[in-house]
């Protein structure tokens, strides 16, 4: 069986780390057909359109999508692409690896981020020169769907329960609805939960990350707090993600385009390659996914490493080492 995978490298280091992940996928004994599509800042500069219709349609119809990174056009590209794959949750594991210098080497977290609404729902207006507004949307149905996924996720992956992160003491209606719905679903499913205000979470996760495991949170909080967790484990080059929908999914590193190093060939491919591991696991190839993870972990521990991790290897060197280990 051949799996059709849409590949959207995007901009900046997205164009360097995506081919690295393809090299890894091509070294597996799985049949893929990769269809490359454009989106992002460069294609907008060329055509005026950041997300060509063809790219949207490909993501909406292929078995899975591998996405690199976009910069200024994030709202015009990644948000519609998540809609194209009907994604309701963004799974973002943030874990420290042996051999990688980390502020908190004991960190091992998984963020389950609501992926359709909150302040990312797109209801933003410029009313006057002085006033801009944003409507924050939270629905019972999206909160319920996320919570149901979280209950299944903790059961399937052997976790004891999850922590809900919110700011319901200030955003009483929106995060109040989010918090209450998530608690209700956990209760219906017999899953243990606790809850923490998102500002307190930011402090506690820095001081003692081990007290958290699976973290369920609204959209913006999940985006920001997972980047914070990247700081605890050694950097954004290590965080993969899966945008999971009902029938398809899109996989991307958590990092952006990294304009400071783009074009130098030294971007860390680990986040995208682990995202590729999540992709093959999503397609049902668990042994292959585990093998990719093992090869990445061995390479992080023994080298070669890219400069963000203190090494002097190139993206290609690291990718080759991972493929060799596979
Ligand atoms: N691959 C990740 C990427 O391009 N990130 C840009 C970004 O700003 N993403 C916002 C989001 O994840 O919601």
Coordinates of C-alpha atoms and ligand atoms in Angstrom, one line a residue:
X1 CA 0.0 0.0 0.0
X2 CA 1.4 3.4 -1.0
X3 CA 0.7 6.3 1.4
X4 CA 0.4 9.7 -0.3
X5 CA 2.1 12.4 1.9
X6 CA 1.9 16.1 1.1
X7 CA 5.1 17.8 1.9
X8 CA 5.0 21.6 2.5
X9 CA 8.6 22.8 3.4
X10 CA 7.4 26.5 3.7
X11 CA 10.1 29.0 4.5
X12 CA 13.5 29.5 6.2
X13 CA 14.8 26.3 7.8
X14 CA 11.6 24.6 6.9
X15 CA 13.3 24.1 3.5
X16 CA 16.3 22.4 5.2
X17 CA 14.6 20.2 7.9
X18 CA 11.8 18.8 5.7
X19 CA 14.1 17.2 3.1
X20 CA 16.0 15.7 6.1
X21 CA 12.8 14.0 7.4
X22 CA 12.0 12.8 3.9
X23 CA 15.5 11.1 3.7
X24 CA 14.6 9.3 6.9
X25 CA 11.2 8.3 5.7
X26 CA 12.7 7.1 2.4
X27 CA 15.1 4.8 4.3
X28 CA 12.1 2.8 5.7
X29 CA 10.5 -0.2 4.1
X30 CA 7.2 1.7 3.7
X31 CA 5.9 2.9 0.4
X32 CA 5.3 6.6 0.3
X33 CA 4.4 8.9 -2.5
X34 CA 5.6 12.4 -1.6
X35 CA 3.9 15.3 -3.2
X36 CA 5.6 18.6 -2.6
X37 CA 3.4 21.8 -2.3
X38 CA 4.2 25.4 -1.7
X39 CA 3.0 27.8 1.1
X40 CA 4.4 30.6 3.1
X41 CA 6.1 34.0 3.0
X42 CA 8.1 33.3 -0.3
X43 CA 5.1 32.1 -2.3
X44 CA 3.1 35.1 -1.0
X45 CA 5.8 37.5 -2.1
X46 CA 5.8 35.8 -5.6
X47 CA 2.1 35.3 -6.1
X48 CA 0.3 37.4 -3.5
X49 CA -1.2 34.1 -2.1
X50 CA 0.4 32.5 1.0
X51 CA -1.6 29.3 0.7
X52 CA -2.4 28.2 -2.8
X53 CA -5.7 26.4 -3.2
X54 CA -3.9 23.4 -4.6
X55 CA -1.8 23.1 -1.4
X56 CA -4.9 23.2 0.8
X57 CA -6.6 20.6 -1.4
X58 CA -3.6 18.3 -1.3
X59 CA -3.4 18.5 2.6
X60 CA -7.2 17.9 2.7
X61 CA -7.0 14.8 0.6
X62 CA -3.7 13.0 1.3
X63 CA -3.1 10.4 4.0
X64 CA -0.9 12.8 6.0
X65 CA 1.0 16.0 5.6
X66 CA 4.5 16.9 6.6
X67 CA 5.0 20.7 7.2
X68 CA 8.2 22.7 7.8
X69 CA 7.8 26.2 8.9
X70 CA 6.4 29.6 8.0
X71 CA 7.1 33.1 9.4
X72 CA 4.9 36.2 8.9
X73 CA 2.2 34.2 7.1
X74 CA 1.6 31.7 10.0
X75 CA -2.0 32.8 10.4
X76 CA -2.7 32.5 6.7
X77 CA -1.0 29.2 6.3
X78 CA -0.9 27.0 9.4
X79 CA -4.3 27.8 10.7
X80 CA -6.1 26.9 7.4
X81 CA -3.9 23.9 7.0
X82 CA -5.0 22.6 10.4
X83 CA -8.6 23.2 9.2
X84 CA -7.8 21.3 6.0
X85 CA -6.9 18.2 8.0
X86 CA -9.9 18.9 10.3
X87 CA -7.5 19.0 13.3
X88 CA -8.9 19.5 16.7
X89 CA -5.8 18.7 18.8
X90 CA -2.1 19.6 18.5
X91 CA 0.0 17.0 20.3
X92 CA 3.3 18.5 21.4
X93 CA 5.7 16.3 23.4
X94 CA 8.5 18.1 25.2
X95 CA 11.1 15.8 26.6
X96 CA 14.8 16.0 27.5
X97 CA 17.2 13.6 26.0
X98 CA 20.3 11.9 27.4
X99 CA 23.4 13.7 26.2
X100 CA 21.6 17.0 25.5
X101 CA 22.3 19.8 27.9
X102 CA 19.0 20.9 29.3
X103 CA 17.9 23.4 32.0
X104 CA 15.6 20.7 33.4
X105 CA 16.8 17.2 32.3
X106 CA 13.9 15.6 34.2
X107 CA 11.3 17.1 31.8
X108 CA 9.0 14.7 30.1
X109 CA 5.7 16.4 29.1
X110 CA 3.0 16.1 26.5
X111 CA 0.9 19.2 25.7
X112 CA -2.5 18.5 24.2
X113 CA -3.4 21.9 22.8
X114 CA -6.9 22.8 21.6
X115 CA -6.4 23.5 17.9
X116 CA -9.4 25.3 16.4
X117 CA -10.4 28.2 18.6
X118 CA -9.5 30.5 21.5
X119 CA -7.7 33.6 20.3
X120 CA -6.6 31.8 17.1
X121 CA -10.1 31.6 15.8
X122 CA -9.3 34.6 13.6
X123 CA -11.9 37.1 14.8
X124 CA -9.6 40.2 14.9
X125 CA -10.5 43.7 14.0
X126 CA -8.9 47.1 13.7
X127 CA -11.7 49.5 14.7
X128 CA -9.8 52.8 14.6
X129 CA -6.1 53.9 14.5
X130 CA -6.2 53.6 18.3
X131 CA -8.2 50.4 18.9
X132 CA -7.8 46.8 17.8
X133 CA -9.9 44.0 19.1
X134 CA -9.9 40.2 19.2
X135 CA -12.7 37.9 20.0
X136 CA -11.8 34.8 22.0
X137 CA -14.0 31.8 21.1
X138 CA -14.5 28.7 23.3
X139 CA -17.1 26.1 22.6
X140 CA -18.3 23.3 24.7
X141 CA -18.1 21.0 21.7
X142 CA -14.4 21.7 20.9
X143 CA -13.5 21.5 24.6
X144 CA -15.3 18.2 24.8
X145 CA -13.6 16.8 21.7
X146 CA -10.2 17.7 23.1
X147 CA -11.0 16.2 26.5
X148 CA -12.2 13.0 24.9
X149 CA -9.0 12.8 23.0
X150 CA -7.0 13.5 26.2
X151 CA -8.8 10.7 28.1
X152 CA -8.1 8.2 25.3
X153 CA -4.5 9.4 25.0
X154 CA -3.7 8.9 28.7
X155 CA -5.3 5.4 28.6
X156 CA -3.5 4.4 25.4
X157 CA -0.1 5.7 26.5
X158 CA -0.1 4.5 30.1
X159 CA -0.4 7.9 31.8
X160 CA -2.1 8.3 35.2
X161 CA -4.2 11.3 34.2
X162 CA -3.8 14.9 33.0
X163 CA -3.5 18.4 34.2
X164 CA -5.8 21.1 32.8
X165 CA -4.2 24.5 32.4
X166 CA -6.5 27.5 32.1
X167 CA -7.0 31.1 33.3
X168 CA -10.7 30.8 34.4
X169 CA -10.2 33.1 37.3
X170 CA -9.9 36.0 34.8
X171 CA -11.5 34.7 31.6
X172 CA -14.4 33.4 33.5
X173 CA -16.8 32.6 30.7
X174 CA -14.4 31.3 28.1
X175 CA -11.9 29.4 30.2
X176 CA -14.6 28.7 32.8
X177 CA -16.4 26.7 30.0
X178 CA -13.2 25.1 28.9
X179 CA -12.2 24.0 32.5
X180 CA -15.7 22.8 33.4
X181 CA -16.2 20.8 30.2
X182 CA -12.8 19.2 30.4
X183 CA -13.4 18.2 34.0
X184 CA -16.9 16.8 33.2
X185 CA -15.5 14.6 30.3
X186 CA -12.6 13.4 32.5
X187 CA -15.2 12.5 35.2
X188 CA -17.4 10.6 32.7
X189 CA -14.4 8.6 31.5
X190 CA -13.0 7.9 35.0
X191 CA -9.8 9.7 34.2
X192 CA -7.9 11.5 37.0
X193 CA -7.3 15.2 36.5
X194 CA -6.1 18.2 38.3
X195 CA -6.0 21.9 37.2
X196 CA -3.5 24.7 37.4
X197 CA -3.8 28.4 36.4
X198 CA -1.7 29.0 33.3
X199 CA 0.5 31.7 35.0
X200 CA 1.2 29.5 38.0
X201 CA 1.9 26.6 35.6
X202 CA 4.6 28.7 33.8
X203 CA 6.4 29.1 37.1
X204 CA 5.9 25.5 38.5
X205 CA 6.9 23.8 35.2
X206 CA 10.3 25.7 35.3
X207 CA 10.9 24.9 39.0
X208 CA 9.7 21.3 39.0
X209 CA 8.6 19.9 35.7
X210 CA 8.3 16.4 37.1
X211 CA 5.1 17.2 38.8
X212 CA 3.4 17.4 35.3
X213 CA 2.9 14.8 32.7
X214 CA 0.1 15.3 30.2
X215 CA -1.1 18.9 30.0
X216 CA -4.4 19.9 28.4
X217 CA -4.7 23.5 27.5
X218 CA -6.4 26.1 25.3
X219 CA -4.9 27.1 22.0
X220 CA -2.6 30.1 22.7
X221 CA -1.6 28.7 26.1
X222 CA -0.5 25.4 24.4
X223 CA 1.5 27.3 21.8
X224 CA 3.3 29.5 24.4
X225 CA 3.8 27.0 27.1
X226 CA 5.2 24.3 24.8
X227 CA 7.8 26.8 23.6
X228 CA 8.6 27.5 27.2
X229 CA 9.1 23.8 27.8
X230 CA 11.4 23.7 24.8
X231 CA 13.6 26.1 26.8
X232 CA 13.7 23.5 29.6
X233 CA 14.8 20.6 27.4
X234 CA 17.5 22.2 25.2
X235 CA 15.7 24.2 22.6
X236 CA 13.0 24.3 19.9
X237 CA 15.1 22.0 17.7
X238 CA 13.8 19.1 19.8
X239 CA 10.0 19.5 19.8
X240 CA 7.9 17.7 17.3
X241 CA 4.1 18.0 16.9
X242 CA 1.1 16.3 15.4
X243 CA -2.1 18.1 14.4
X244 CA -4.5 15.3 14.6
X245 CA -7.9 15.3 12.8
X246 CA -10.6 12.8 12.4
X247 CA -9.4 11.2 9.2
X248 CA -6.0 12.8 8.5
X249 CA -3.2 14.6 10.3
X250 CA -0.4 17.2 9.7
X251 CA 3.0 16.8 11.3
X252 CA 5.4 19.8 11.9
X253 CA 8.2 20.8 14.2
X254 CA 7.2 23.3 16.8
X255 CA 9.9 25.7 15.7
X256 CA 9.5 28.4 13.1
X257 CA 11.7 29.5 10.2
X258 CA 14.7 30.6 12.3
X259 CA 15.8 33.4 10.0
X260 CA 19.0 33.9 11.9
X261 CA 20.4 30.5 10.6
X262 CA 18.2 29.9 7.6
X263 CA 20.3 29.0 4.5
X264 CA 23.4 28.0 6.5
X265 CA 22.6 24.3 6.5
X266 CA 23.0 23.9 10.3
X267 CA 19.3 23.7 11.4
X268 CA 18.7 20.9 13.9
X269 CA 16.5 18.3 12.0
X270 CA 15.5 16.4 15.1
X271 CA 12.1 18.0 15.7
X272 CA 11.0 17.3 12.1
X273 CA 12.4 13.8 12.1
X274 CA 10.6 13.0 15.3
X275 CA 7.5 14.6 13.7
X276 CA 8.1 12.1 10.9
X277 CA 8.2 9.3 13.5
X278 CA 4.8 10.5 14.8
X279 CA 3.6 10.4 11.2
X280 CA 4.5 6.8 10.6
X281 CA 3.0 5.8 14.0
X282 CA -0.2 7.6 13.0
X283 CA -0.3 5.5 9.8
X284 CA 0.1 2.4 12.0
X285 CA 3.8 1.6 11.7
X286 CA 4.7 1.6 15.3
X287 CA 7.9 -0.4 15.0
X288 CA 9.3 1.9 12.4
X289 CA 8.3 5.0 14.5
X290 CA 10.1 3.5 17.5
X291 CA 13.2 2.8 15.3
X292 CA 13.3 6.4 14.1
X293 CA 13.0 7.7 17.7
X294 CA 15.8 5.3 18.8
X295 CA 18.1 6.5 16.0
X296 CA 17.4 10.1 16.8
X297 CA 18.0 9.5 20.5
X298 CA 21.3 7.7 19.8
X299 CA 22.4 10.6 17.6
X300 CA 21.5 13.2 20.1
X301 CA 23.5 11.3 22.7
X302 CA 26.5 10.3 20.7
X303 CA 26.6 12.9 18.0
X304 CA 27.0 14.4 15.5
X305 CA 25.1 17.5 16.8
X306 CA 24.1 20.8 15.2
X307 CA 25.4 24.1 16.7
X308 CA 22.2 24.7 18.8
X309 CA 23.2 21.6 20.8
X310 CA 26.8 22.7 21.1
X311 CA 28.1 20.7 18.1
X312 CA 29.4 21.8 14.7
X313 CA 27.7 19.4 12.4
X314 CA 25.4 20.3 9.5
X315 CA 21.8 19.3 9.1
X316 CA 23.0 16.8 6.4
X317 CA 25.6 15.2 8.8
X318 CA 23.0 14.7 11.5
X319 CA 20.5 13.3 9.0
X320 CA 23.0 10.9 7.5
X321 CA 24.0 9.7 11.1
X322 CA 20.3 9.1 11.9
X323 CA 19.7 7.2 8.6
X324 CA 22.9 5.1 9.1
X325 CA 21.7 4.2 12.6
X326 CA 18.3 3.2 11.3
Ligands
LIG1 N1 6.4 24.6 12.2 C1 5.9 25.6 13.0 C2 5.7 27.0 12.5 O1 5.8 27.3 11.3 N2 5.3 27.8 13.4 C3 5.0 29.1 13.1 C4 3.9 29.6 14.1 O2 3.9 30.7 14.4 N3 3.0 28.7 14.5 C5 1.9 29.1 15.3 C6 1.1 27.9 15.8 O3 1.7 26.8 15.9 O4 0.0 28.0 16.1

